[in-house]
Tab-separated table of C-alpha atoms in Angstrom:
chain	number	residue	atom	x	y	z
A	30	UNK	CA	113.611	113.881	78.589
A	31	UNK	CA	115.987	112.240	81.021
A	32	UNK	CA	117.646	108.864	80.627
A	33	UNK	CA	115.561	105.932	81.878
A	34	UNK	CA	117.824	102.899	82.013
A	35	UNK	CA	118.413	102.507	85.749
A	36	UNK	CA	117.378	99.633	87.958
A	37	UNK	CA	114.581	101.694	89.505
A	38	UNK	CA	113.380	102.714	86.048
A	39	UNK	CA	113.148	99.089	84.981
A	40	UNK	CA	111.479	98.255	88.288
A	41	UNK	CA	108.926	101.062	87.851
A	42	UNK	CA	108.242	99.919	84.283
A	43	UNK	CA	107.690	96.378	85.589
A	44	UNK	CA	105.439	97.555	88.442
A	45	UNK	CA	103.398	99.921	86.269
A	46	UNK	CA	103.259	97.562	83.257
A	47	UNK	CA	101.880	100.373	81.137
A	48	UNK	CA	101.493	98.192	78.046
A	49	UNK	CA	99.125	95.873	79.889
A	50	UNK	CA	95.726	95.402	78.223
A	51	UNK	CA	94.253	95.607	81.720
A	52	UNK	CA	94.284	99.406	81.352
A	53	UNK	CA	91.757	99.191	78.491
A	54	UNK	CA	91.549	101.807	75.747
A	55	UNK	CA	92.983	105.320	75.988
A	56	UNK	CA	90.017	106.845	77.841
A	57	UNK	CA	89.857	103.931	80.267
A	58	UNK	CA	93.614	104.249	80.781
A	59	UNK	CA	93.222	107.959	81.544
A	60	UNK	CA	90.418	107.246	84.013
A	61	UNK	CA	92.527	104.456	85.584
A	62	UNK	CA	95.363	106.911	86.122
A	63	UNK	CA	93.008	109.542	87.547
A	64	UNK	CA	91.514	106.890	89.830
A	65	UNK	CA	95.007	105.901	90.987
A	66	UNK	CA	95.810	109.529	91.759
A	67	UNK	CA	92.536	109.854	93.661
A	68	UNK	CA	93.299	106.690	95.639
A	69	UNK	CA	96.830	107.892	96.357
A	70	UNK	CA	95.500	111.242	97.581
A	71	UNK	CA	92.938	109.581	99.839
A	72	UNK	CA	95.669	107.247	101.156
A	73	UNK	CA	97.892	110.242	101.813
A	74	UNK	CA	95.246	112.054	103.856
A	75	UNK	CA	94.216	108.857	105.670
A	76	UNK	CA	97.852	108.200	106.589
A	77	UNK	CA	98.322	111.741	107.849
A	78	UNK	CA	95.054	111.604	109.824
A	79	UNK	CA	96.160	108.276	111.319
A	80	UNK	CA	99.497	109.818	112.237
A	81	UNK	CA	97.816	112.750	114.021
A	82	UNK	CA	95.399	110.505	115.937
A	83	UNK	CA	98.027	107.954	116.961
A	84	UNK	CA	100.423	110.736	118.005
A	85	UNK	CA	97.644	112.298	120.099
A	86	UNK	CA	97.274	108.972	121.924
A	87	UNK	CA	100.943	109.106	122.879
A	88	UNK	CA	102.363	106.717	120.307
A	89	UNK	CA	105.702	107.567	118.733
A	90	UNK	CA	106.624	104.697	116.415
A	91	UNK	CA	103.239	104.333	114.674
A	92	UNK	CA	102.906	108.007	113.617
A	93	UNK	CA	106.531	107.968	112.462
A	94	UNK	CA	105.862	104.890	110.312
A	95	UNK	CA	102.613	106.388	109.005
A	96	UNK	CA	104.364	109.641	108.081
A	97	UNK	CA	107.096	107.681	106.292
A	98	UNK	CA	104.511	105.567	104.450
A	99	UNK	CA	102.664	108.741	103.489
A	100	UNK	CA	105.739	110.538	102.224
A	101	UNK	CA	107.049	107.490	100.301
A	102	UNK	CA	104.302	107.383	97.598
A	103	UNK	CA	104.488	111.155	97.142
A	104	UNK	CA	108.277	110.979	96.805
A	105	UNK	CA	107.977	108.032	94.399
A	106	UNK	CA	105.467	109.964	92.279
A	107	UNK	CA	107.816	112.953	92.137
A	108	UNK	CA	110.760	110.750	91.189
A	109	UNK	CA	108.707	108.978	88.489
A	110	UNK	CA	107.574	112.281	86.961
A	111	UNK	CA	111.051	113.839	87.164
A	112	UNK	CA	112.550	110.886	85.256
A	113	UNK	CA	110.117	111.733	82.476
A	114	UNK	CA	110.927	115.428	82.451
A	115	UNK	CA	107.979	116.607	84.542
A	116	UNK	CA	108.807	118.473	87.741
A	117	UNK	CA	105.753	118.246	89.962
A	118	UNK	CA	107.107	120.629	92.605
A	119	UNK	CA	107.960	123.274	90.030
A	120	UNK	CA	104.538	122.875	88.404
A	121	UNK	CA	102.798	123.256	91.764
A	122	UNK	CA	104.898	126.287	92.724
A	123	UNK	CA	104.507	128.035	89.391
A	124	UNK	CA	100.805	127.332	88.872
A	125	UNK	CA	99.649	129.710	91.579
A	126	UNK	CA	96.516	127.576	91.937
A	127	UNK	CA	94.493	128.054	95.097
A	128	UNK	CA	93.795	124.319	95.318
A	129	UNK	CA	97.552	123.626	95.412
A	130	UNK	CA	97.997	126.151	98.209
A	131	UNK	CA	95.153	124.564	100.210
A	132	UNK	CA	96.614	121.073	99.712
A	133	UNK	CA	100.110	122.138	100.777
A	134	UNK	CA	98.814	123.997	103.843
A	135	UNK	CA	96.572	121.036	104.830
A	136	UNK	CA	99.371	118.477	104.476
A	137	UNK	CA	101.918	120.613	106.330
A	138	UNK	CA	99.353	121.400	109.059
A	139	UNK	CA	98.666	117.683	109.614
A	140	UNK	CA	102.421	116.962	109.782
A	141	UNK	CA	102.882	119.868	112.219
A	142	UNK	CA	100.003	118.579	114.386
A	143	UNK	CA	101.554	115.097	114.409
A	144	UNK	CA	104.917	116.417	115.563
A	145	UNK	CA	103.256	118.743	118.071
A	146	UNK	CA	101.438	115.793	119.657
A	147	UNK	CA	104.651	113.746	119.640
A	148	UNK	CA	106.523	116.683	121.198
A	149	UNK	CA	103.965	116.843	124.007
A	150	UNK	CA	104.415	113.124	124.675
A	151	UNK	CA	108.214	113.322	124.591
A	152	UNK	CA	108.420	116.330	126.928
A	153	UNK	CA	105.705	115.376	129.435
A	154	UNK	CA	106.037	111.581	129.260
A	155	UNK	CA	102.271	111.310	128.937
A	156	UNK	CA	99.918	111.241	125.964
A	157	UNK	CA	97.843	114.222	124.882
A	158	UNK	CA	94.763	111.982	125.072
A	159	UNK	CA	94.450	108.911	127.297
A	160	UNK	CA	94.724	105.739	125.245
A	161	UNK	CA	91.545	103.660	125.698
A	162	UNK	CA	92.527	100.210	126.872
A	163	UNK	CA	91.126	97.193	125.069
A	164	UNK	CA	91.751	93.787	126.517
A	165	UNK	CA	90.763	91.118	124.049
A	166	UNK	CA	90.849	87.517	125.221
A	167	UNK	CA	90.679	85.228	122.186
A	168	UNK	CA	87.387	83.380	122.056
A	169	UNK	CA	86.089	85.106	125.165
A	170	UNK	CA	82.991	87.248	124.825
A	171	UNK	CA	81.705	89.160	121.808
A	172	UNK	CA	84.931	91.061	121.168
A	173	UNK	CA	87.110	87.950	121.474
A	174	UNK	CA	84.868	86.003	119.079
A	175	UNK	CA	84.748	88.925	116.661
A	176	UNK	CA	88.538	89.163	116.720
A	177	UNK	CA	88.910	85.467	115.926
A	178	UNK	CA	86.310	85.733	113.158
A	179	UNK	CA	88.028	88.798	111.695
A	180	UNK	CA	91.488	87.249	111.458
A	181	UNK	CA	90.193	83.959	110.014
A	182	UNK	CA	87.920	85.927	107.654
A	183	UNK	CA	90.915	87.954	106.519
A	184	UNK	CA	92.804	84.803	105.530
A	185	UNK	CA	89.744	83.335	103.762
A	186	UNK	CA	89.135	86.631	101.940
A	187	UNK	CA	92.742	86.896	100.773
A	188	UNK	CA	92.800	83.265	99.533
A	189	UNK	CA	89.465	83.834	97.765
A	190	UNK	CA	90.998	86.909	96.128
A	191	UNK	CA	93.933	84.853	94.803
A	192	UNK	CA	91.625	82.133	93.459
A	193	UNK	CA	89.288	84.732	91.908
A	194	UNK	CA	92.200	86.491	90.194
A	195	UNK	CA	93.506	83.221	88.711
A	196	UNK	CA	90.021	82.234	87.504
A	197	UNK	CA	89.489	85.676	85.908
A	198	UNK	CA	92.886	85.436	84.175
A	199	UNK	CA	92.115	81.974	82.782
A	200	UNK	CA	88.611	83.046	81.711
A	201	UNK	CA	90.022	86.089	79.872
A	202	UNK	CA	92.555	83.887	78.042
A	203	UNK	CA	89.865	81.377	77.031
A	204	UNK	CA	87.839	84.263	75.500
A	205	UNK	CA	90.762	85.294	73.234
B	14	UNK	CA	93.580	121.735	75.411
B	15	UNK	CA	89.892	121.052	75.132
B	16	UNK	CA	88.424	119.674	71.937
B	17	UNK	CA	84.734	120.140	71.355
B	18	UNK	CA	82.299	118.936	68.763
B	19	UNK	CA	81.661	121.225	65.823
B	20	UNK	CA	78.275	122.691	64.969
B	21	UNK	CA	75.519	123.987	67.176
B	22	UNK	CA	75.527	123.623	70.937
B	23	UNK	CA	74.316	120.180	71.938
B	24	UNK	CA	74.834	118.613	68.500
B	25	UNK	CA	77.438	115.936	67.970
B	26	UNK	CA	79.041	115.611	64.539
B	27	UNK	CA	80.421	112.200	65.452
B	28	UNK	CA	76.955	110.985	66.401
B	29	UNK	CA	75.359	112.582	63.339
B	30	UNK	CA	77.928	111.106	60.950
B	31	UNK	CA	77.620	107.742	62.637
B	32	UNK	CA	73.835	107.794	62.233
B	33	UNK	CA	74.095	108.898	58.598
B	34	UNK	CA	76.350	105.912	57.956
B	35	UNK	CA	73.952	103.675	59.941
B	36	UNK	CA	76.684	102.498	62.256
B	37	UNK	CA	75.958	101.653	65.867
B	38	UNK	CA	78.122	102.872	68.743
B	39	UNK	CA	79.249	99.291	69.340
B	40	UNK	CA	80.217	98.834	65.677
B	41	UNK	CA	82.145	102.100	65.618
B	42	UNK	CA	83.841	101.168	68.889
B	43	UNK	CA	84.932	97.835	67.476
B	44	UNK	CA	86.116	99.435	64.229
B	45	UNK	CA	88.388	101.898	66.039
B	46	UNK	CA	89.410	99.519	68.828
B	47	UNK	CA	87.887	101.158	71.898
B	48	UNK	CA	84.998	100.428	74.246
B	49	UNK	CA	81.438	101.574	73.521
B	50	UNK	CA	81.596	103.761	76.635
B	51	UNK	CA	84.503	105.642	75.072
B	52	UNK	CA	82.474	106.357	71.920
B	53	UNK	CA	79.604	107.569	74.109
B	54	UNK	CA	82.020	109.846	75.997
B	55	UNK	CA	83.435	111.215	72.729
B	56	UNK	CA	79.947	111.875	71.330
B	57	UNK	CA	78.902	113.646	74.516
B	58	UNK	CA	82.064	115.757	74.469
B	59	UNK	CA	83.089	114.319	77.852
B	60	UNK	CA	86.340	112.940	76.472
B	61	UNK	CA	88.739	114.504	73.988
B	62	UNK	CA	90.286	111.646	72.010
B	63	UNK	CA	93.976	111.465	71.181
B	64	UNK	CA	94.984	112.472	67.678
B	65	UNK	CA	95.339	108.777	66.785
B	66	UNK	CA	91.837	107.893	67.962
B	67	UNK	CA	90.415	111.007	66.292
B	68	UNK	CA	92.004	109.901	63.000
B	69	UNK	CA	90.679	106.352	63.410
B	70	UNK	CA	87.157	107.651	64.111
B	71	UNK	CA	87.353	110.054	61.157
B	72	UNK	CA	88.507	107.255	58.842
B	73	UNK	CA	85.807	104.902	60.090
B	74	UNK	CA	83.171	107.566	59.411
B	75	UNK	CA	84.852	108.658	56.141
B	76	UNK	CA	85.185	112.248	57.276
B	77	UNK	CA	88.122	114.510	58.099
B	78	UNK	CA	89.186	115.083	61.698
B	79	UNK	CA	88.421	118.797	61.327
B	80	UNK	CA	84.828	118.033	60.396
B	81	UNK	CA	84.325	115.983	63.550
B	82	UNK	CA	86.442	117.838	66.093
B	83	UNK	CA	87.323	121.481	66.568
B	84	UNK	CA	89.238	123.409	69.194
B	85	UNK	CA	86.941	124.910	71.828
B	86	UNK	CA	88.018	128.530	71.176
B	87	UNK	CA	87.320	128.159	67.434
B	88	UNK	CA	83.749	126.994	68.010
B	89	UNK	CA	82.792	130.250	69.803
C-alpha cells in the first residue's frame, strides 16, 4: 500500500468522508459505491456524446471542455485507486474481459469522432452539421417566457435544495 | 468470492435459525447494527456479508459462522 499523507490524499478523504454515517451499513455502502460508479459511467458517456454532437455542430471550445471534464473523473478515479495499491489500468489490461474491450473501444471511438468532427471544422472553416439558430428574446413569446421561467425556477430549486438539506440534517440530529 | 447459504437449494440457514430463535428481521438487524433490508439481502443470498457482519449475525443467532455461511464451491 502506498503512502497517503499528501494534500490531495487529505482532500480526497475530506471529499469522500468515508466514515460518514450517510453511507449506511456495509451493504448500503457497497450499493452507494456501485451507484456512484454507475453515475460516473453515465456521466462519462454523456460527456463524450455531448462532445461528439457539439463538435459536429462546429464548436471547438465546448467539446474540448467536455472531453477534459470527462477525462478528469476517470483520471481522478485512477489516481485514487493507485494511491491505495489498486492499478485500474493494469487490472483492465490483464483481465481480458470482453466488456472492458467494448468499453475501451467505445470510449476511444467517441473521442476519435469528436476530434474528426473538430478536424473537419478546423480544415474547412465550416461545421459538419449546420448549427440551428435559436434567437430567444427574454419575455417574448413562448420560448422567451419558458427561458425566464427556467432560470428563475433553477434558482428557486437550488435554494429549496439547500433549505431541504438543512432541515433533513436538523431532523436527523433531533432523532438521535 | 461468493458466499452462499448452507443446506438445500432455496433454504436459508440464517432465516431458519432466526425463526427458531423467534427473532424478527428488524430485531436481528438492530442487534447486529444494520438495516432490515440488509438482513433480507443476506437471507436471500443477494449479499455476502463481511466477516465482521457474519460473526455478529452468528453471535446474535448463537451459531457458528460456518453453520450459517459456506463458500459457494463447497455447497456443490
